[in-house]
Coordinates of C-alpha atoms in Angstrom, one line a residue:
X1 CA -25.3 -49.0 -21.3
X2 CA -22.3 -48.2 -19.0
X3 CA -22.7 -50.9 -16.3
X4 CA -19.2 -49.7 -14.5
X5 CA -21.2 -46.8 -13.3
X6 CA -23.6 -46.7 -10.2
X7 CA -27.6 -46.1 -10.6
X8 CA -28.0 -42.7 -8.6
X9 CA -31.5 -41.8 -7.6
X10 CA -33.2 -37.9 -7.3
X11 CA -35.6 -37.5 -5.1
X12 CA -37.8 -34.3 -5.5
X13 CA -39.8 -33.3 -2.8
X14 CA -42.1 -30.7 -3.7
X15 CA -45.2 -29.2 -2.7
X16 CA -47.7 -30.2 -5.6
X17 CA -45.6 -33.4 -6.7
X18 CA -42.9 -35.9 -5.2
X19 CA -40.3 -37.0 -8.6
X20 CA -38.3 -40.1 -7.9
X21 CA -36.0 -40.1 -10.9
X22 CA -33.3 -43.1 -11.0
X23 CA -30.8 -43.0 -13.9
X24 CA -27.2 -43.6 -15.1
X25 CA -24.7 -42.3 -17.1
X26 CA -23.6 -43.7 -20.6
X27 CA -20.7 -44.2 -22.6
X28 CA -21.2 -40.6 -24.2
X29 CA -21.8 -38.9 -20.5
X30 CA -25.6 -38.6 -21.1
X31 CA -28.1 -39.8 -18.3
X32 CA -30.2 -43.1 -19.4
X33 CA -33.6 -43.0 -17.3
X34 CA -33.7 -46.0 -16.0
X35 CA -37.1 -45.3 -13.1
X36 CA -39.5 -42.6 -13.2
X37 CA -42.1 -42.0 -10.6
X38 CA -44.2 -39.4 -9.4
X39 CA -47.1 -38.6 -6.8
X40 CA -48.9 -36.0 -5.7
X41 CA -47.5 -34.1 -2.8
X42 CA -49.9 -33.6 0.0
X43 CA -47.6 -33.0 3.3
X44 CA -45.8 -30.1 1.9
X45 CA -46.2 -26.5 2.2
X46 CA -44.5 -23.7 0.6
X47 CA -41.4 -26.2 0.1
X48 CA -41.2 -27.5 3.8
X49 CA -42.5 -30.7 5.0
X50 CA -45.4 -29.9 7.5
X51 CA -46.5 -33.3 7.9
X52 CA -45.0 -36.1 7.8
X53 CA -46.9 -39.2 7.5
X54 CA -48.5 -37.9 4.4
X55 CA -45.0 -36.6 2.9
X56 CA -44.3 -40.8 3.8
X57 CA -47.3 -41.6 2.4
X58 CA -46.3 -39.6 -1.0
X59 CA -42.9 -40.7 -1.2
X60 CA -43.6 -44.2 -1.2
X61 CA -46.5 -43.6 -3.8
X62 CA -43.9 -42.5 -6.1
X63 CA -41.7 -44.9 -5.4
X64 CA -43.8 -47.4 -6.1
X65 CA -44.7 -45.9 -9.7
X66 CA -41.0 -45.9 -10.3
X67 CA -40.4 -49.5 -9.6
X68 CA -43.5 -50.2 -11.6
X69 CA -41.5 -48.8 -14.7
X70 CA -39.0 -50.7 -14.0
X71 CA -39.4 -53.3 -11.2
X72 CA -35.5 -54.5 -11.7
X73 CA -34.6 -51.4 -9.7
X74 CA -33.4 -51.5 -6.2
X75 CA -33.5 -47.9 -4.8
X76 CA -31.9 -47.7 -0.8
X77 CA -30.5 -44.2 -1.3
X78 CA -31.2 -41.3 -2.4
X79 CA -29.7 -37.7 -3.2
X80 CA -33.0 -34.9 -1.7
X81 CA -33.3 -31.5 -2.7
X82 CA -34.1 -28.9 -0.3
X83 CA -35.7 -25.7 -0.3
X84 CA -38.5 -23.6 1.4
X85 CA -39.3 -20.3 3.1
X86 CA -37.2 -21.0 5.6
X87 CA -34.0 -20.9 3.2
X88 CA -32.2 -17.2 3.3
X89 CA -28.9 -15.2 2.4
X90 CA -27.0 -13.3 3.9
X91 CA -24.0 -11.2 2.4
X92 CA -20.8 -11.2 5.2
X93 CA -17.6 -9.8 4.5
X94 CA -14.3 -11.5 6.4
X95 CA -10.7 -10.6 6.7
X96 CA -7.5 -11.7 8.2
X97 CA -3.9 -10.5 9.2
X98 CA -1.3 -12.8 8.3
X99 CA 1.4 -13.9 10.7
X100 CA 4.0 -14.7 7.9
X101 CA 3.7 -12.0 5.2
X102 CA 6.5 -13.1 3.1
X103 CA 4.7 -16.8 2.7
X104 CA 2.8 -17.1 -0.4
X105 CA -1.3 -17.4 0.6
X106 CA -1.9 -21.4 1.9
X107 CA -5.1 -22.7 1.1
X108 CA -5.0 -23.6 5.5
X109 CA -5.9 -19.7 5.8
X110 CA -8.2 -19.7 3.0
X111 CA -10.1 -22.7 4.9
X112 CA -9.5 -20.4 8.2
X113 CA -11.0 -17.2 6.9
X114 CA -13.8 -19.2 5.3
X115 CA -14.4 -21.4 9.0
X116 CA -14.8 -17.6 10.7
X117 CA -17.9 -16.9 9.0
X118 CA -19.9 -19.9 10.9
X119 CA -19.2 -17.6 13.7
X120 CA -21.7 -14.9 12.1
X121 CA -25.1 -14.0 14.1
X122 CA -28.0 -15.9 12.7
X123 CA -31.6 -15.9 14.8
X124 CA -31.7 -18.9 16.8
X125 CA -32.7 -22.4 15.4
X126 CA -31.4 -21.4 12.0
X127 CA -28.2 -23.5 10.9
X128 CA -25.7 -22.1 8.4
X129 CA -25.9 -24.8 5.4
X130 CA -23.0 -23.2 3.3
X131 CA -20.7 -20.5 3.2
X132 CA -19.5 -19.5 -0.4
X133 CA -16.5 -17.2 -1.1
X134 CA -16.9 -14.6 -4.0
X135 CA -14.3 -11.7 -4.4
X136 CA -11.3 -12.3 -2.4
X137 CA -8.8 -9.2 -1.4
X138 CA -5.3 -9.1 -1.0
X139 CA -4.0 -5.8 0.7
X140 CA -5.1 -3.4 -2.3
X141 CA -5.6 -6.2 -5.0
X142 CA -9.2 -6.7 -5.8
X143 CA -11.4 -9.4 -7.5
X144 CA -9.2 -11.8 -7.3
X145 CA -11.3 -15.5 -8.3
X146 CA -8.5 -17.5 -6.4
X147 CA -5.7 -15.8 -3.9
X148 CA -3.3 -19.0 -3.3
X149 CA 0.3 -18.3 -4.2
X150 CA -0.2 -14.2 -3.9
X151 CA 1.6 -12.8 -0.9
X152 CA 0.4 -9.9 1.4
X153 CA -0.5 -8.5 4.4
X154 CA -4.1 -8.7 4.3
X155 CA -6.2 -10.9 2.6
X156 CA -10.3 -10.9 2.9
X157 CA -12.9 -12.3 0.9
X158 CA -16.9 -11.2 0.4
X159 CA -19.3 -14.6 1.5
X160 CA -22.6 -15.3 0.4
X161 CA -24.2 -17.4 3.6
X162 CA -27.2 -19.6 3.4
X163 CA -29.1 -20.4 5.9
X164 CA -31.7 -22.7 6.8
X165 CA -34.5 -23.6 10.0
X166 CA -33.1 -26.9 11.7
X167 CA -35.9 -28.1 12.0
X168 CA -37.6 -28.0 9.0
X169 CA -34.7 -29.9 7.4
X170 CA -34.4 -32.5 10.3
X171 CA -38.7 -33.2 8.8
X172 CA -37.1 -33.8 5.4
X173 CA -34.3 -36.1 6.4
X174 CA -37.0 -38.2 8.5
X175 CA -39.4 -38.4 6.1
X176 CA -36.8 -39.9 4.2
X177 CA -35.6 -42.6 6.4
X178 CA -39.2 -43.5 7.5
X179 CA -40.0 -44.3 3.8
X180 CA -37.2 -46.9 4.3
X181 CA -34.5 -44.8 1.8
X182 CA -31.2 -43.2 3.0
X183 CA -30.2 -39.9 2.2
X184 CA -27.1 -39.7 0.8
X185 CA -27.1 -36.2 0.8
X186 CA -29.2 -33.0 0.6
X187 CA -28.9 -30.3 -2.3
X188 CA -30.0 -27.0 -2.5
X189 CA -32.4 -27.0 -5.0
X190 CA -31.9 -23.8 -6.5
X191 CA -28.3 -25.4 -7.5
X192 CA -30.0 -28.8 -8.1
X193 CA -32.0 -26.7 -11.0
X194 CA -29.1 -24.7 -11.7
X195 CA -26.7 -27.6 -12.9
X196 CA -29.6 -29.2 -15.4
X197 CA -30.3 -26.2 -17.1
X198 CA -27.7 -24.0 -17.1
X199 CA -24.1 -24.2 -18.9
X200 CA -20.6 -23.1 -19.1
X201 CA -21.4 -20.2 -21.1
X202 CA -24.2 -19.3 -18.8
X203 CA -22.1 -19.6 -15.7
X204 CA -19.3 -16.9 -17.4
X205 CA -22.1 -14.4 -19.1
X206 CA -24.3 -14.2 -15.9
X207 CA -27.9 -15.4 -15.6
X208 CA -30.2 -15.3 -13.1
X209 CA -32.2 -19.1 -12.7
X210 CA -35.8 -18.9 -11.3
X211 CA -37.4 -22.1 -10.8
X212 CA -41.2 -21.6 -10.4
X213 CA -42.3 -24.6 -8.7
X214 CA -45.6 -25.4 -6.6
X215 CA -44.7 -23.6 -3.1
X216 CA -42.0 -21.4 -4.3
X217 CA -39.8 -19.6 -6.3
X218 CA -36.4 -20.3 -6.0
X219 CA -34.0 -17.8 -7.3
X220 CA -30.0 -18.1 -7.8
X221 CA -28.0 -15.3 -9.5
X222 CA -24.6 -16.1 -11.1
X223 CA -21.9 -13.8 -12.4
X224 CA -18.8 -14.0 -13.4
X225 CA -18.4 -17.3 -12.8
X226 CA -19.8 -17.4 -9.2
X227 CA -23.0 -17.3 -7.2
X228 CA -23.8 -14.0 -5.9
X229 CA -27.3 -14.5 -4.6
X230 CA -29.9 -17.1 -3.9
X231 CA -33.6 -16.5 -2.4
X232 CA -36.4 -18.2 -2.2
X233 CA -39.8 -16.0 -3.1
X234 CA -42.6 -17.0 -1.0
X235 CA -45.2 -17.1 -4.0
X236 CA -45.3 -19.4 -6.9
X237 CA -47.8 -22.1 -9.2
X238 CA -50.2 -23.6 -6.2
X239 CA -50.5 -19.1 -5.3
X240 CA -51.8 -18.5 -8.7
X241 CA -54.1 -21.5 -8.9
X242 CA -55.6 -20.3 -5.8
X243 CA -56.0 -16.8 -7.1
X244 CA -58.2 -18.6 -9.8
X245 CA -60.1 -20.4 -7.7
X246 CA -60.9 -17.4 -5.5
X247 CA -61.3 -15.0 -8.3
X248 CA -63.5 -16.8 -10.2
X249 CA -65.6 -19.0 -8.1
X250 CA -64.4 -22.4 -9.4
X251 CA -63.0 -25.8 -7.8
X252 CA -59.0 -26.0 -7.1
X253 CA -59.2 -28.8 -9.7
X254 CA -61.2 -26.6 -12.2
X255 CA -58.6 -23.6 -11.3
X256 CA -55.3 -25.8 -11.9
X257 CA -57.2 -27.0 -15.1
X258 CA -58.1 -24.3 -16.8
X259 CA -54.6 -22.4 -15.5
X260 CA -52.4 -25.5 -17.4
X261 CA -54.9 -25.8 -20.5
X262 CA -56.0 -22.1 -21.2
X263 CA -54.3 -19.8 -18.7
X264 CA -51.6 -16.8 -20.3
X265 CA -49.3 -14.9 -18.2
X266 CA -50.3 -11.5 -20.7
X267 CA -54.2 -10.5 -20.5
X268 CA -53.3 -9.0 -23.5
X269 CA -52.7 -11.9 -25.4
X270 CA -55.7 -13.6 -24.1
X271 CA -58.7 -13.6 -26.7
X272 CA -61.3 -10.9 -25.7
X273 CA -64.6 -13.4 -27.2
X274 CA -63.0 -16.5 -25.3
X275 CA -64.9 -18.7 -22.3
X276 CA -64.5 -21.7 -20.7
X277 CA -67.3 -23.6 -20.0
X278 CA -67.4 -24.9 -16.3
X279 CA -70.2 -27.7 -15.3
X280 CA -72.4 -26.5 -12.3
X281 CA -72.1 -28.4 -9.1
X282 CA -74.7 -30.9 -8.0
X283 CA -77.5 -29.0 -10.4
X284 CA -76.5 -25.5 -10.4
X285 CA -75.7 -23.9 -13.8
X286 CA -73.0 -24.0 -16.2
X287 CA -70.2 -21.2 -15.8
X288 CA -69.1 -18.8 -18.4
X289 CA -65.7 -17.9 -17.2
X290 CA -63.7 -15.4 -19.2
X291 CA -60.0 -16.2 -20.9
X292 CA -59.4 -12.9 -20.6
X293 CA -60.5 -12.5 -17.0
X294 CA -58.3 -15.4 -16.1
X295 CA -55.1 -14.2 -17.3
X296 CA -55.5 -11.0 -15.5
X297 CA -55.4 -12.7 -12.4
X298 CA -52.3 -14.9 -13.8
X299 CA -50.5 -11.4 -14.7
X300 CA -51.1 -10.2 -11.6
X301 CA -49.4 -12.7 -9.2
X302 CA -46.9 -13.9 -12.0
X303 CA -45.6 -10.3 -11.7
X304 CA -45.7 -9.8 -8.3
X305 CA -43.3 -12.9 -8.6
X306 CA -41.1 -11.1 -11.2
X307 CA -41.1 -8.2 -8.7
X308 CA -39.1 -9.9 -5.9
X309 CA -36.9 -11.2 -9.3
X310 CA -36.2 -7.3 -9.7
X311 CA -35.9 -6.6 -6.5
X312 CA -33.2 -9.7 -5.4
X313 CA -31.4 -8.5 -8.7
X314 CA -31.0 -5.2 -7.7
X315 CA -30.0 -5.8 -4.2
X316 CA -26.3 -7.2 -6.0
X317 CA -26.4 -4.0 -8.8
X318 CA -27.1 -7.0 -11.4
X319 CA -30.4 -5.3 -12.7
X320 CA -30.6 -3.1 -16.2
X321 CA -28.9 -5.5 -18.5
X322 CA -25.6 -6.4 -16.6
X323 CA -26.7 -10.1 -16.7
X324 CA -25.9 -11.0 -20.1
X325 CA -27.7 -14.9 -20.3
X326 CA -30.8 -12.7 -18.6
X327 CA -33.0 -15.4 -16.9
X328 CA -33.6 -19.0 -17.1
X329 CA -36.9 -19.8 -16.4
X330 CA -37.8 -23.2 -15.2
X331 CA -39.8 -25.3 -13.1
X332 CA -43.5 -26.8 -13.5
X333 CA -44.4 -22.7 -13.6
X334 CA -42.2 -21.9 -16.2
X335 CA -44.5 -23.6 -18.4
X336 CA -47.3 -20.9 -18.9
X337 CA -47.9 -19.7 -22.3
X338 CA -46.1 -15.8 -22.8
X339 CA -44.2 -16.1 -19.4
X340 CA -41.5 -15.5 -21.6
X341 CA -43.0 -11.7 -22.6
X342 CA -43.9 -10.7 -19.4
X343 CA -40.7 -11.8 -17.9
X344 CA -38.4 -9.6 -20.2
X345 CA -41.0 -6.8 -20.1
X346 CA -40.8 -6.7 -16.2
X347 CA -36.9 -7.3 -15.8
X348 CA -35.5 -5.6 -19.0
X349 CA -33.5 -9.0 -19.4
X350 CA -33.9 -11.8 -22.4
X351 CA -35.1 -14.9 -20.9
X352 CA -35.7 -18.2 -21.9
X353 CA -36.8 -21.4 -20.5
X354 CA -34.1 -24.0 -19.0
X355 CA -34.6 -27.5 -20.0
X356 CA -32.9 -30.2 -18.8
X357 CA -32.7 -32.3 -21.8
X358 CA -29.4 -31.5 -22.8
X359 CA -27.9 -34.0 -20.1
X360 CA -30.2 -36.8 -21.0
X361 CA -29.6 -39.7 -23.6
X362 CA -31.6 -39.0 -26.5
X363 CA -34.2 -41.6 -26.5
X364 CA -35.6 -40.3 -23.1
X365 CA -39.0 -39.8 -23.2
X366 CA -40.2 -36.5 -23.5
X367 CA -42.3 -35.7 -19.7
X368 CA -38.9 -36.2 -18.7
X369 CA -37.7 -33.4 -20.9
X370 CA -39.7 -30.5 -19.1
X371 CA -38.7 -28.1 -16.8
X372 CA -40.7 -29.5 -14.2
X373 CA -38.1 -32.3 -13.8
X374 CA -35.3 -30.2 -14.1
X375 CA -34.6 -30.3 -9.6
X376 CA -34.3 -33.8 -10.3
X377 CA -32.2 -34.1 -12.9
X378 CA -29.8 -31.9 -11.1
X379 CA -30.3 -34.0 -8.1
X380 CA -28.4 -37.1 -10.2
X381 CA -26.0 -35.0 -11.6
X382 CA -25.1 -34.3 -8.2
X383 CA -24.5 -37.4 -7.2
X384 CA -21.7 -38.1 -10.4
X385 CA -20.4 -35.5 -9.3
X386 CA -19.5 -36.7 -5.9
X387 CA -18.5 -40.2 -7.5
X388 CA -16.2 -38.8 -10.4
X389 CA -14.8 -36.9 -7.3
X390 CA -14.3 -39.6 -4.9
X391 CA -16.4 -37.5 -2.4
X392 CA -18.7 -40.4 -1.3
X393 CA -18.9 -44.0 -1.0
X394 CA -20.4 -46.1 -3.7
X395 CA -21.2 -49.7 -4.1
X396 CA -18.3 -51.3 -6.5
X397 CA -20.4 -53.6 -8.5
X398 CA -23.3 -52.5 -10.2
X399 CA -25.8 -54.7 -11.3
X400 CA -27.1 -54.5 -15.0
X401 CA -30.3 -52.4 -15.4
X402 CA -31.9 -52.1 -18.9
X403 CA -33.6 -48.6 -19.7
X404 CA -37.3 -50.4 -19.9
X405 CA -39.3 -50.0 -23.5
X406 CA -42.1 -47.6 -21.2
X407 CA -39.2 -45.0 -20.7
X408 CA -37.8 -44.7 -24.5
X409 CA -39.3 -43.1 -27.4
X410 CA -38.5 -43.0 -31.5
X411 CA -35.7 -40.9 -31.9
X412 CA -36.4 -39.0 -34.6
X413 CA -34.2 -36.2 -34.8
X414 CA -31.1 -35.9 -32.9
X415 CA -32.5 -34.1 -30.0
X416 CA -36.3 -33.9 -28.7
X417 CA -37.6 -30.5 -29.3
X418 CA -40.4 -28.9 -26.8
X419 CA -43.0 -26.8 -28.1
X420 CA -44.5 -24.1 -25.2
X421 CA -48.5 -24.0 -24.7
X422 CA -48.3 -21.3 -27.3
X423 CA -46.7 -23.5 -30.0
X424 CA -43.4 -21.8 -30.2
X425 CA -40.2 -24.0 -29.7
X426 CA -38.6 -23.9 -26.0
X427 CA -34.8 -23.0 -26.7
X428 CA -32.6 -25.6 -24.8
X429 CA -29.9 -24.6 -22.9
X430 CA -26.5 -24.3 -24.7
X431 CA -24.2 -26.6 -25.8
X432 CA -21.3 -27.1 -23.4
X433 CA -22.1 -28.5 -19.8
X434 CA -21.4 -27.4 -16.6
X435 CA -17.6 -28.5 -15.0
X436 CA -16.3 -27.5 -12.0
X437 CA -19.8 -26.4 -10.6
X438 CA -20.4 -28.3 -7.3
X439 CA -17.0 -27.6 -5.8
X440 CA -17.8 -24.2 -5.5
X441 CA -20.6 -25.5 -2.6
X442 CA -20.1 -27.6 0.5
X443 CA -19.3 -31.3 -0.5
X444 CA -22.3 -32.7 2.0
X445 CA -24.7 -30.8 3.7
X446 CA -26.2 -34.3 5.5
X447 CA -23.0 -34.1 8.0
X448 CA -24.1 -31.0 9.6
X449 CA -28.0 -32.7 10.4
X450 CA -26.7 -35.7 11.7
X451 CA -27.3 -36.0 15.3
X452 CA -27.2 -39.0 18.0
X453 CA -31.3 -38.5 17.9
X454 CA -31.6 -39.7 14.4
X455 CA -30.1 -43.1 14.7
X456 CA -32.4 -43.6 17.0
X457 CA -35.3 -43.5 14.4

């Protein structure tokens, strides 16, 4: 254990689960678990905190499960993913004349031309999170990755804007404090799940992530070595478990249930003499429910998710095989047996799942190891990020920490392998890790939410 390096927490707010995560880095640059906690989520809808006192109630919950894993742990801050319907893109394009054209291109006009595009219309009580340059232009010169030293007349860029509702991320950032924790920053959590599971070879073919969580799909696209397009699709896990529970007459619990232990995203997979038996309530008879029957409803709204993936990848002309890593699939939702199938039959594009284990110490146990925990992970990796970078303050003396016995496993082969509902092996992602990722993005998002009200809480 590397005890010259800081403990860095992840906290994942979702809307079926809060993850507290705490961990720090080793001597070989993997993550050592050193807390794990989770509760279920009961404040949250569709990614955005509705109510607050429960979302409290829930974060503390996990909290408490973490320290009981390991009750040396002192947790004040915390790096929080965000995400939600209320997260959107737009595409901008920006240019500028330049006063002294002989001069080669300063990186104070670069900042300029990038500082214009907060000045773009968004509908009030939205705030612009982050404004990412892709293509810049230089009079006639195109795609250029970076324009400093060029000279020229002219030089532009294309920007990908997010956006986000004020207000819903204010609900985060106090639901935060009120559980006594300090945000250290927010993270988009479609680049959270981006930096667990994707790598340097991903980043330069092209993918496209899609983390299925409870509320919602997030979606980023990458190409060429940047991000071209990030959404967040409206439908995801909780959707389908509802669809179960409506289609077929049964409890939420018995619809989540039977989705996790038998569901398949192909009806035509499913066995055609299959049924689940379901107890009758308070008397009433048994229920015969249908395998089949319940992937077709799975199918159905899985695809309709894969249908805004099509859709997002043809709005950037990244559909029909120009995405050479195809798609990443991660998330709790990512889990369902033949997802796989059904994904590369709807987009034409090879997928695979995303696990996150290739940044974790091998004797991590393995529920840490699923794609469910990959916003998390990210959320740590984040935060060395900003410490290897000097971008925040950090304590200077760390105290020791032990990984505790609960959190290891037998290692018994080099690196944990996980095997889908369907008994096939999930590929990892590949070898080399991501460098030179979170630069690309604004350094702190908290900055821009700070205001003289929230001291007062």
């Amino acid at each position: 254990m590397n005890n010259e390096q800081p403990i860095i927490v992840g906290l994942d707010i979702g809307t079926t689960k809060i993850a507290v995560i705490a961990g720090r880095k080793n001597e070989f640059d993997k993550l050592e678990i050193l807390g794990f906690g989770r509760a279920n989520s009961n404040g949250v809808k569709h990614g955005q905190v509705l109510n607050i006192d429960e979302t409290i109630k829930a974060i503390k919950q996990a909290l408490e499960a973490c320290y009981s894993s390991n009750p040396s742990l002192v947790i004040n801050e915390v790096y929080v993913g965000i995400a939600g319907h209320h997260i959107k893109s737009l595409q901008t394009r920006g240019d500028i004349v330049r006063q002294e054209t002989e001069n080669e291109i300063s990186q104070r006009e670069i900042d300029q031309l990038i500082a214009d595009q907060y000045k773009t219309y968004i509908p009030a009580g939205d705030q612009i999170i982050d404004v990412i340059p892709q293509e810049f232009t230089v009079d006639n010169f195109q795609n250029i990755q970076d324009p400093i030293g060029y000279s020229g007349v002219k030089v532009g860029a294309n920007f990908h804007i997010i956006t986000g509702d004020k207000n819903a991320i204010r609900n985060i950032k106090r639901s935060v404090e009120k559980s006594d924790l300090v945000t250290k920053d927010l993270v988009l959590q479609p680049l959270a799940s981006a930096a667990a599971v994707m790598a340097e070879e991903d980043l330069e073919a092209g993918v496209a992530i899609v983390d299925i969580g409870g509320g919602t799909t997030d979606l980023a696209i990458f190409y060429e070595g940047i991000l071209k397009h990030t959404a967040v699709i409206p439908f995801a896990g909780e959707n389908i478990t509802n669809d179960i529970k409506t289609g077929l007459g049964v409890l939420k619990t018995q619809a989540e249930q039977m989705k996790v232990q038998f569901g398949s995203a192909l009806a035509n997979e499913a066995k055609t003499n299959a049924y689940i038996t379901i107890p009758g309530l308070r008397g009433m008879p048994a229920k015969e429910i249908s395998v089949k029957n319940l992937a077709h409803i799975i199918q159905a709204r899985m695809s309709e998710i894969l249908d805004f993936v099509t859709y997002h990848l043809k709005q950037v002309g990244l559909d029909n095989k120009n995405l050479n890593g195809g798609i990443i699939l991660t998330g709790g939702g990512s889990q369902l047996k033949h997802l796989i199938q059904l994904t590369e039959y709807a987009t034409g594009l090879n997928a695979r799942i995303g696990l996150p284990n290739e940044h974790l110490a091998p004797n991590h146990i393995d529920e840490l190891a699923k794609p469910t925990y990959a916003t998390c992970l990210g959320l740590i990796l984040k935060g060395y990020d900003d410490f290897e970078h000097d971008r925040k303050q950090f304590n200077s003396t760390y105290k020791r920490v032990e990984v505790p016995e609960g959190l290891k496993q037998e290692i018994i082969h080099e690196e944990s392998v996980l095997v889908d509902a369907n008994g096939s092996a999930m590929k990892p992602a590949r070898s080399r890790g991501l460098t030179n990722f979170w630069p690309k993005f604004k350094n702190s998002l908290i900055e821009m939410f700070k205001e003289d009200e929230d001291e007062k809480l």
